[in-house]
Short mmCIF file of C-alpha atoms and ligand atoms in Angstrom, two decimals:
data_model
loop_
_atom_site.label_atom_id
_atom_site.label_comp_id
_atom_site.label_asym_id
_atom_site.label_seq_id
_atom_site.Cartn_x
_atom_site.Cartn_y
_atom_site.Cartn_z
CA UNK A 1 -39.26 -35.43 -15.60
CA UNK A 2 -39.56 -34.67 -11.78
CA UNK A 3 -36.51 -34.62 -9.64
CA UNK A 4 -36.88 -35.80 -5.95
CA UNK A 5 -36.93 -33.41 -3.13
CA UNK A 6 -32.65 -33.03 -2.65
CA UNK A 7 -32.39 -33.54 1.09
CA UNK A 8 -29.31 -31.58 2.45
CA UNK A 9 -29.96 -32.91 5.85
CA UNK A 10 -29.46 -36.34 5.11
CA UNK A 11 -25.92 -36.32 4.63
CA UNK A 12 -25.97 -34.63 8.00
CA UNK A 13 -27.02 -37.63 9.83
CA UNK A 14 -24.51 -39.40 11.50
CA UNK A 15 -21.61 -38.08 12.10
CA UNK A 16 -19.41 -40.36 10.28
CA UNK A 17 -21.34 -38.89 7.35
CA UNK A 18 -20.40 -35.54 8.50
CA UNK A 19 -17.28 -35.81 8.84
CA UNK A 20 -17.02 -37.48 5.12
CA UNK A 21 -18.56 -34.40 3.57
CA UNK A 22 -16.93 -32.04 6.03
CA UNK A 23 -15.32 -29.22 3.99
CA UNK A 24 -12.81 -27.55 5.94
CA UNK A 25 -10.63 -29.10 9.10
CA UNK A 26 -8.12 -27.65 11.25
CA UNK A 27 -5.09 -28.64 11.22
CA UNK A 28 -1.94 -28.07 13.66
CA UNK A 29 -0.01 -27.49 10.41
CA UNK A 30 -2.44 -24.22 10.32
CA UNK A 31 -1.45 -22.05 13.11
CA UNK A 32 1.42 -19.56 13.93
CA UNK A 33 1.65 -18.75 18.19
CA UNK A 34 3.18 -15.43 18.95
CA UNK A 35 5.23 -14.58 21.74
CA UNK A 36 6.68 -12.33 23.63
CA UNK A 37 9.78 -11.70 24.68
CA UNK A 38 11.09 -9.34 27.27
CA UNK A 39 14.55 -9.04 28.99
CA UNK A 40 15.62 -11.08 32.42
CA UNK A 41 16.08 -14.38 33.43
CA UNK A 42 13.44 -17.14 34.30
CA UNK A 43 10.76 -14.50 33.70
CA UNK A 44 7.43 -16.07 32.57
CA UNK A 45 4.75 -13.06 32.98
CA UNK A 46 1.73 -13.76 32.61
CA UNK A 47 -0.36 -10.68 30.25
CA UNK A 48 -3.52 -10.59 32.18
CA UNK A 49 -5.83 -9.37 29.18
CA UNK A 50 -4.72 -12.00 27.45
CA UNK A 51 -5.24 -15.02 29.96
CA UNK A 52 -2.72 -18.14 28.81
CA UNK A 53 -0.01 -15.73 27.52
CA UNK A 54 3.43 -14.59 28.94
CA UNK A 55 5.89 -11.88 28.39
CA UNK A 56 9.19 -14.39 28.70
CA UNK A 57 12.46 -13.88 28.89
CA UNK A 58 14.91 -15.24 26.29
CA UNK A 59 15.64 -18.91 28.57
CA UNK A 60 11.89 -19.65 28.96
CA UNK A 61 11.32 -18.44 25.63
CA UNK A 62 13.55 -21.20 24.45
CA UNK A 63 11.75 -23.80 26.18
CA UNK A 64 8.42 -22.52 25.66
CA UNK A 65 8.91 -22.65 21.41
CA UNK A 66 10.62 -26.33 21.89
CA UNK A 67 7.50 -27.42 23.47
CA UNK A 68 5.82 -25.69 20.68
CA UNK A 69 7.89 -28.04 18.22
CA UNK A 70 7.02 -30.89 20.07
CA UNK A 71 3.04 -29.76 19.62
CA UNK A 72 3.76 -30.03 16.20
CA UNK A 73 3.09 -26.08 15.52
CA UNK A 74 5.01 -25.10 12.23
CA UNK A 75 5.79 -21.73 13.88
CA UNK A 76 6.13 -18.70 16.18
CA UNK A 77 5.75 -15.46 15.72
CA UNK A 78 8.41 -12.88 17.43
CA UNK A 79 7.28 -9.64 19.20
CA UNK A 80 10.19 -8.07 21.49
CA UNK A 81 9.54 -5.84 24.44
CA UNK A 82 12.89 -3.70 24.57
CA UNK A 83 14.35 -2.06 27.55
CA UNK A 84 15.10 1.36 26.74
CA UNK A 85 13.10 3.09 24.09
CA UNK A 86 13.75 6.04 22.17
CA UNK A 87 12.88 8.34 18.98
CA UNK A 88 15.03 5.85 16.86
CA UNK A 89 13.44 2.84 17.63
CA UNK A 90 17.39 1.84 18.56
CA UNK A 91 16.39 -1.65 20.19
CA UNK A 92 14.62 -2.97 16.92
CA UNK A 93 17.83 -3.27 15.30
CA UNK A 94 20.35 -3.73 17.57
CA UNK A 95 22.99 -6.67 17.01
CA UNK A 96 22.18 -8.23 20.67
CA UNK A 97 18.47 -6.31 20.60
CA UNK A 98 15.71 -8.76 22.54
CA UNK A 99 14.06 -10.40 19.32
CA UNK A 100 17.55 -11.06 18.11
CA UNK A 101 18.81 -12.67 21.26
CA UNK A 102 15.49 -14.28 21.77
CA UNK A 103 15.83 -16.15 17.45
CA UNK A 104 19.47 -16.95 18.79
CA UNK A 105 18.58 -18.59 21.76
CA UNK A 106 15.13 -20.60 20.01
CA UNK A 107 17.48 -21.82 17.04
CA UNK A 108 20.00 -23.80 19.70
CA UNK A 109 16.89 -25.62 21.20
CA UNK A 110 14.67 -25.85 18.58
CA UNK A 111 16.01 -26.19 14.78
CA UNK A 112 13.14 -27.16 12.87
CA UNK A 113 10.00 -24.43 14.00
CA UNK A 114 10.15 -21.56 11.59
CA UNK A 115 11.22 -18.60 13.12
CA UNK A 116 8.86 -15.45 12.05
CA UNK A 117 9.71 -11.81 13.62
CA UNK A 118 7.09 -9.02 13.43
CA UNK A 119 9.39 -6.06 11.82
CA UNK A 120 7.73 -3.12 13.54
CA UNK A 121 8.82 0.02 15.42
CA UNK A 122 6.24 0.69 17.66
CA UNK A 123 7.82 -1.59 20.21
CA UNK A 124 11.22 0.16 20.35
CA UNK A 125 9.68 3.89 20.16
CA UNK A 126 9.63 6.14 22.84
CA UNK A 127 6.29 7.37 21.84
CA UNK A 128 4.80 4.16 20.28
CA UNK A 129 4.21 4.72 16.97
CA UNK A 130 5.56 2.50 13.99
CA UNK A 131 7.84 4.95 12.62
CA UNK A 132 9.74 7.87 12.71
CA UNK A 133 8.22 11.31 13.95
CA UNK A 134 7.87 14.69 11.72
CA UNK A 135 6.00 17.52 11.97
CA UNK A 136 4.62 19.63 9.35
CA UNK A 137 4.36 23.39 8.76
CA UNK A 138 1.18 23.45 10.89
CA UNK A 139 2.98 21.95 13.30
CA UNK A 140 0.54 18.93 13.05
CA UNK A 141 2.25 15.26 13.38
CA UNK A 142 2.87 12.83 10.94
CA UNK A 143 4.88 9.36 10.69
CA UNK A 144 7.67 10.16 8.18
CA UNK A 145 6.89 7.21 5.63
CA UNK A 146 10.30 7.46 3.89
CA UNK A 147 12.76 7.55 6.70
CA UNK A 148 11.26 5.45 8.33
CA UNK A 149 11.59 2.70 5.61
CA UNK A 150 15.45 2.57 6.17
CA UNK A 151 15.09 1.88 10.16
CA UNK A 152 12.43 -1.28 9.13
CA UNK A 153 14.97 -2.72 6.53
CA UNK A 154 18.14 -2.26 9.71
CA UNK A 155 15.40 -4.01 11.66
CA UNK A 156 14.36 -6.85 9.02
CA UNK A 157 18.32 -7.52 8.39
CA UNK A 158 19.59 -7.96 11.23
CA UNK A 159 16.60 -10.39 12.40
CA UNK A 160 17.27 -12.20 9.19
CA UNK A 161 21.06 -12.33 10.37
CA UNK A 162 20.63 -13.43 13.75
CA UNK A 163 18.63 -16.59 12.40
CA UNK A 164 15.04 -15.58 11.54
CA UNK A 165 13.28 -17.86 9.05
CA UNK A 166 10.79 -15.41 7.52
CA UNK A 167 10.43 -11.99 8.69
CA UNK A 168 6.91 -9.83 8.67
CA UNK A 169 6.56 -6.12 8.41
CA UNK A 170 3.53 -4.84 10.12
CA UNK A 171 3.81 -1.38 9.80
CA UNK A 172 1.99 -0.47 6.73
CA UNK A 173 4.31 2.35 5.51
CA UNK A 174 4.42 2.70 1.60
CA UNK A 175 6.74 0.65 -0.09
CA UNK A 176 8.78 -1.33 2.60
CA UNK A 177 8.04 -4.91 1.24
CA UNK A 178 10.18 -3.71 -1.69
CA UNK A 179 12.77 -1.98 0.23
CA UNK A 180 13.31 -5.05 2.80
CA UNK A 181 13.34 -7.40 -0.03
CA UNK A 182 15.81 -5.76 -2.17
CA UNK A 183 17.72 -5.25 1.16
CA UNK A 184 17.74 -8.99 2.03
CA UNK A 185 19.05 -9.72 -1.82
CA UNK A 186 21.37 -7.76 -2.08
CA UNK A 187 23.21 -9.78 0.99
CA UNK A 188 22.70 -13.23 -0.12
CA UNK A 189 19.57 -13.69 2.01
CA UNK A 190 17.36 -14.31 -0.61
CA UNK A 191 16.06 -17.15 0.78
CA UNK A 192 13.92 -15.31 3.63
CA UNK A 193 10.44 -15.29 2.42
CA UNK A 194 8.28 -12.33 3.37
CA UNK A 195 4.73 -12.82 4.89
CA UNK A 196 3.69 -8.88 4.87
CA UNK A 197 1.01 -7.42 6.95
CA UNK A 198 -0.85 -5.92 3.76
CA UNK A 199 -4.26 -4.99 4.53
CA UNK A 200 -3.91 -4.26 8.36
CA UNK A 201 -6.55 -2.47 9.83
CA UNK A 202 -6.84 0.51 12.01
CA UNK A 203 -8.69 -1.85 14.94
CA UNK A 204 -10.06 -1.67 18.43
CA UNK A 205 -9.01 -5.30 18.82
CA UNK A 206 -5.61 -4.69 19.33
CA UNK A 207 -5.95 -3.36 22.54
CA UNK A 208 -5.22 -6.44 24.56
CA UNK A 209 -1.87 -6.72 22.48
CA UNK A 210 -0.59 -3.31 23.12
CA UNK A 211 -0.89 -4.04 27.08
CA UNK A 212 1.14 -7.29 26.17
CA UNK A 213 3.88 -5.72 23.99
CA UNK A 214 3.84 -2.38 25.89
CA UNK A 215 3.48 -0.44 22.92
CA UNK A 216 0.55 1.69 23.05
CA UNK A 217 0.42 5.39 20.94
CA UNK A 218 1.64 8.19 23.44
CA UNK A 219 -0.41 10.79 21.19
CA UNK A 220 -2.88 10.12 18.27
CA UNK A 221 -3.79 7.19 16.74
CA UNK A 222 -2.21 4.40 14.09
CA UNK A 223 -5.34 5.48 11.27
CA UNK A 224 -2.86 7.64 9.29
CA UNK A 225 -1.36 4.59 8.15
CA UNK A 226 -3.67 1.64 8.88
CA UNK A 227 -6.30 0.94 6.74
CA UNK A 228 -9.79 2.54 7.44
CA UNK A 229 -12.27 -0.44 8.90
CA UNK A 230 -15.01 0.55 5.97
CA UNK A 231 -13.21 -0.08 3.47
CA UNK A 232 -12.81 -3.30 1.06
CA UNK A 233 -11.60 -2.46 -2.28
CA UNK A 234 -8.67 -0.50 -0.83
CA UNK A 235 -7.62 -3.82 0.50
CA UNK A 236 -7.20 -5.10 -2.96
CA UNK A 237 -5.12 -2.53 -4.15
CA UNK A 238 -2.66 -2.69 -0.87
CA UNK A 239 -2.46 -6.72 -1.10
CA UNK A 240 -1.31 -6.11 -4.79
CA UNK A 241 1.41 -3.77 -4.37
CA UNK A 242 2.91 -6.22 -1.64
CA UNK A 243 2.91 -8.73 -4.14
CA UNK A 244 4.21 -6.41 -7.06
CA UNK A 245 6.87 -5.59 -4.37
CA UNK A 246 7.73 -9.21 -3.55
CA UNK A 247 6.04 -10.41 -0.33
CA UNK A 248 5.34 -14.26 -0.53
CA UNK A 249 2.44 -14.50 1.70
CA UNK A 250 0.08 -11.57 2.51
CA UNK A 251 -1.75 -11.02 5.68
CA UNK A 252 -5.17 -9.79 6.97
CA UNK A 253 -5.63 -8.63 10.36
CA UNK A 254 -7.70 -8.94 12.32
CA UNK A 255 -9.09 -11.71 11.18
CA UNK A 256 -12.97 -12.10 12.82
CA UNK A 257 -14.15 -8.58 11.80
CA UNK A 258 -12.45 -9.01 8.19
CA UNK A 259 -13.46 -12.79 7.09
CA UNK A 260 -15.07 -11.08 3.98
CA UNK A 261 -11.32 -9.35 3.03
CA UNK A 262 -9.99 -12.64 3.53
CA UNK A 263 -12.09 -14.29 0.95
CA UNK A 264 -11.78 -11.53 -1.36
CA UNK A 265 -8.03 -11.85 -0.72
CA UNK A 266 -8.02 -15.31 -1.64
CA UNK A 267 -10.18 -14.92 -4.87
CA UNK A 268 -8.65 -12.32 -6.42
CA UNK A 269 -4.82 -13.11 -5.85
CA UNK A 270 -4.67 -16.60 -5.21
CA UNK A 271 -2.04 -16.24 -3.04
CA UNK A 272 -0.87 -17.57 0.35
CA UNK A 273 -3.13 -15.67 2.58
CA UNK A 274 -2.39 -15.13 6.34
CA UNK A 275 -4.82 -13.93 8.84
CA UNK A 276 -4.11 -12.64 12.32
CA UNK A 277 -6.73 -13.66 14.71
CA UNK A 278 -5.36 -10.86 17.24
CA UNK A 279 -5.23 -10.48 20.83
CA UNK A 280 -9.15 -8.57 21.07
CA UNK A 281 -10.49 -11.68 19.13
CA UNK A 282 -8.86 -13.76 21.43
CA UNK A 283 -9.70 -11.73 25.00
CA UNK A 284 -12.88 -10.95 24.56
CA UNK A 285 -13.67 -15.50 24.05
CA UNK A 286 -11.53 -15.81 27.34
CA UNK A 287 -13.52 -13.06 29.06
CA UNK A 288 -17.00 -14.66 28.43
CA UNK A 289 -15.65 -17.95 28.98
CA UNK A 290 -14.40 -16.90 32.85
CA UNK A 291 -17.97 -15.18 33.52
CA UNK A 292 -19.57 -18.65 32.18
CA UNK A 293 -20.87 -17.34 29.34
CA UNK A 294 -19.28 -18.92 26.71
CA UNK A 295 -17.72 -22.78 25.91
CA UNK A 296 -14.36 -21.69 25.11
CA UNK A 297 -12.96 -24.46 23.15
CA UNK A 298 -16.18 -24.44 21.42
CA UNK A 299 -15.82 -20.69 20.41
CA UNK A 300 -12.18 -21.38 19.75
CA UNK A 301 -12.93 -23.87 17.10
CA UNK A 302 -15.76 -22.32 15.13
CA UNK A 303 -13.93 -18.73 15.08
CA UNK A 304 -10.69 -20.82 13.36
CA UNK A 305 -12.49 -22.57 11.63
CA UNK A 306 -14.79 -19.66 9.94
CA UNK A 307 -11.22 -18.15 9.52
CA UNK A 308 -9.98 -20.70 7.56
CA UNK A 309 -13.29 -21.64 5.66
CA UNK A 310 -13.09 -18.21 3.97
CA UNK A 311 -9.33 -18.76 2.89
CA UNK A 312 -6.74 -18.26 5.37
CA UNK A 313 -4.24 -21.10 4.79
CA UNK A 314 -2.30 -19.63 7.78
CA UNK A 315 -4.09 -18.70 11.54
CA UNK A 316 -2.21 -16.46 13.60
CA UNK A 317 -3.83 -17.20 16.90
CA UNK A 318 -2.98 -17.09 20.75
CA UNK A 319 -4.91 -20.03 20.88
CA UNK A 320 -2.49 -21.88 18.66
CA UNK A 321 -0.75 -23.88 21.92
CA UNK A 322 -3.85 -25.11 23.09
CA UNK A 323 -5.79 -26.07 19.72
CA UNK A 324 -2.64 -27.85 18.75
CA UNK A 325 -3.69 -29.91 21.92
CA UNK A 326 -6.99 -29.98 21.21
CA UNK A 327 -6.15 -31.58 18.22
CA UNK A 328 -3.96 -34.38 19.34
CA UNK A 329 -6.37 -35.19 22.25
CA UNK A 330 -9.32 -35.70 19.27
CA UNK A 331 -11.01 -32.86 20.61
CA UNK A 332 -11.68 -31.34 17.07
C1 PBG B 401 2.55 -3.82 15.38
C2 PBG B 401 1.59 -4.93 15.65
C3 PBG B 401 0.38 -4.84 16.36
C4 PBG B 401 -0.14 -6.13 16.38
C5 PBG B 401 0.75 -6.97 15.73
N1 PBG B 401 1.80 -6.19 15.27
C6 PBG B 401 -0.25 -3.69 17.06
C7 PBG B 401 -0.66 -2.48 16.36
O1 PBG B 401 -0.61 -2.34 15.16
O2 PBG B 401 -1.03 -1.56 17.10
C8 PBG B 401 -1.43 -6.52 17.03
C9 PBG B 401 -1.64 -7.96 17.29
C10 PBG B 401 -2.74 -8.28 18.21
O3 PBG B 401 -3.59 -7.44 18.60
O4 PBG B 401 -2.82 -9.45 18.59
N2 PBG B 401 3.83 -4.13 15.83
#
């Protein structure tokens, strides 16, 4: 028997008959906005790399995230710009430290957006890296994996104490999903879930973000322990230790450059998958957009959309404020 010629572009017609067969749609429901937070008062800052954002302080951080509620976003992401640093990261896990005042200070205004913190050092060193200094006999550098895993579970406690809903280690030392969650058992705090950073990427795109959180390197680089950009497979093996350890939902970042880890992600683990759509994704749109060279909202939506499409069921994205109105205005 002969079969017709099948016609793919039939059902791409009109567009009600797009839309029908449309596979994957954005959703507010599918973004996470982070923010940054800085000491002051009435401070609203705006990062000029990354046009749109602001370094706030903890008041206009407040309202800023219950406007965010209002959107309909499910939740923010915490990044704290300290104001001392030092070898000890001190700030990251002090009882009245910036992210800490800044969860206090969201959770009066705003009670139902979930409350993530990035649990990182880099922020709170003096010399910018995620963890704690050593040097070996030839004198060479090296983050001190092990020490440094106590300082991230002070950090991820006391965020958790001061009101955090979920807290999200993005320092890819060895073994810290385990350490923060047996840390957050053992105090009754159980019920934080974490979302952990677990194939994180030794990338050029966060440049914009390191401007933003003022937290660049002072010497070297991050690619002793970020994962090398070549590699896949390796991302396999780092996602399933997370989840051996405990994390609830694991993350990919960045997010544009990766879309194929995502999907392997997804396939292989099944898991919540989280992908960071970070602040070089996000500049570089804006950039184009200012010279004319781009449709911005247009670029917006196909990058989340491509992100989602190859699994992410969460978008980290700068862009989260204004798809969420993008959305509600029918604009996607
Ligand atoms: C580490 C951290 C970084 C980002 C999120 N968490 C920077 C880094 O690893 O150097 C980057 C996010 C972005 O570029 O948007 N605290």
């Amino acid at each position: 028997m002969e079969f017709p010629i099948y016609r793919p572009r039939r059902l791409r017609k009109p567009e009600k008959l797009r839309s029908l067969v449309r596979e994957t749609s954005l959703e507010v429901n599918d973004f996470i906005m982070p923010l940054f937070v800085r000491p002051g008062k009435g401070i609203k800052k705006e990062i000029v790399s990354m046009k749109g954002n602001y370094q706030m302080s903890v008041d206009v951080l407040a309202e800023e995230v219950k406007e965010l509620e209002g959107l309909g976003i499910p939740g923010v992401m915490l990044f704290g710009i300290p104001e001392e640093k030092d070898p000890k990261a001190s700030g990251a896990y002090a009882e009245d430290g910036i992210v800490q005042q800044g969860i206090r200070a969201i959770k009066e205004v705003a009670k139902d957006i979930l409350v993530i913190t990035d649990v990182c050092l880099c922020e709170y060193t003096d010399h910018g890296h995620c963890g704690h200094i050593k040097h070996d006999r030839k004198g060479q550098w090296d983050v001190d994996n092990d020490s440094t895993l106590e300082l991230l579970v002070k950090t991820a406690l006391s965020h958790a104490r001061a009101g955090a809903d979920i807290v999200a280690p993005s320092d890819m030392m060895d073994g810290r999903v385990g350490a923060i969650r047996k840390a957050l058992d053992e105090v009754d705090l159980q019920d934080v879930p974490i979302i952990s950073y677990a194939a994180k990427y030794a990338s050029a795109f966060y440049g914009p973000f390191r401007e933003a959180a003022e937290s660049p390197p002072k010497f070297g680089d991050r690619r002793t322990y970020q994962m090398d950009p070549p590699n896949a497979r390796e991302a396999l093996r780092e996602v399933a230790l997370d989840i051996q350890e405990g994390a609830d939902i694991v993350m990919v970042k960045p997010a544009l450059p990766y879309l194929d880890i995502i999907k392997m992600v997804k396939d292989a683990f099944d898991y919540p998958v989280a992908a960071y759509n970070v602040s070089g994704e996000y500049s570089m749109v804006k950039a184009a957009a200012e010279l004319g060279w781009l449709d911005e909202k247009k670029i917006a939506i196909e990058v989340l959309t491509s992100i989602k499409r190859a699994g992410a069921d969460i978008i980290l994205t700068y862009w989260a404020k204004q798809a969420a109105r993008w959305l509600k205005e029918g604009l996607i």
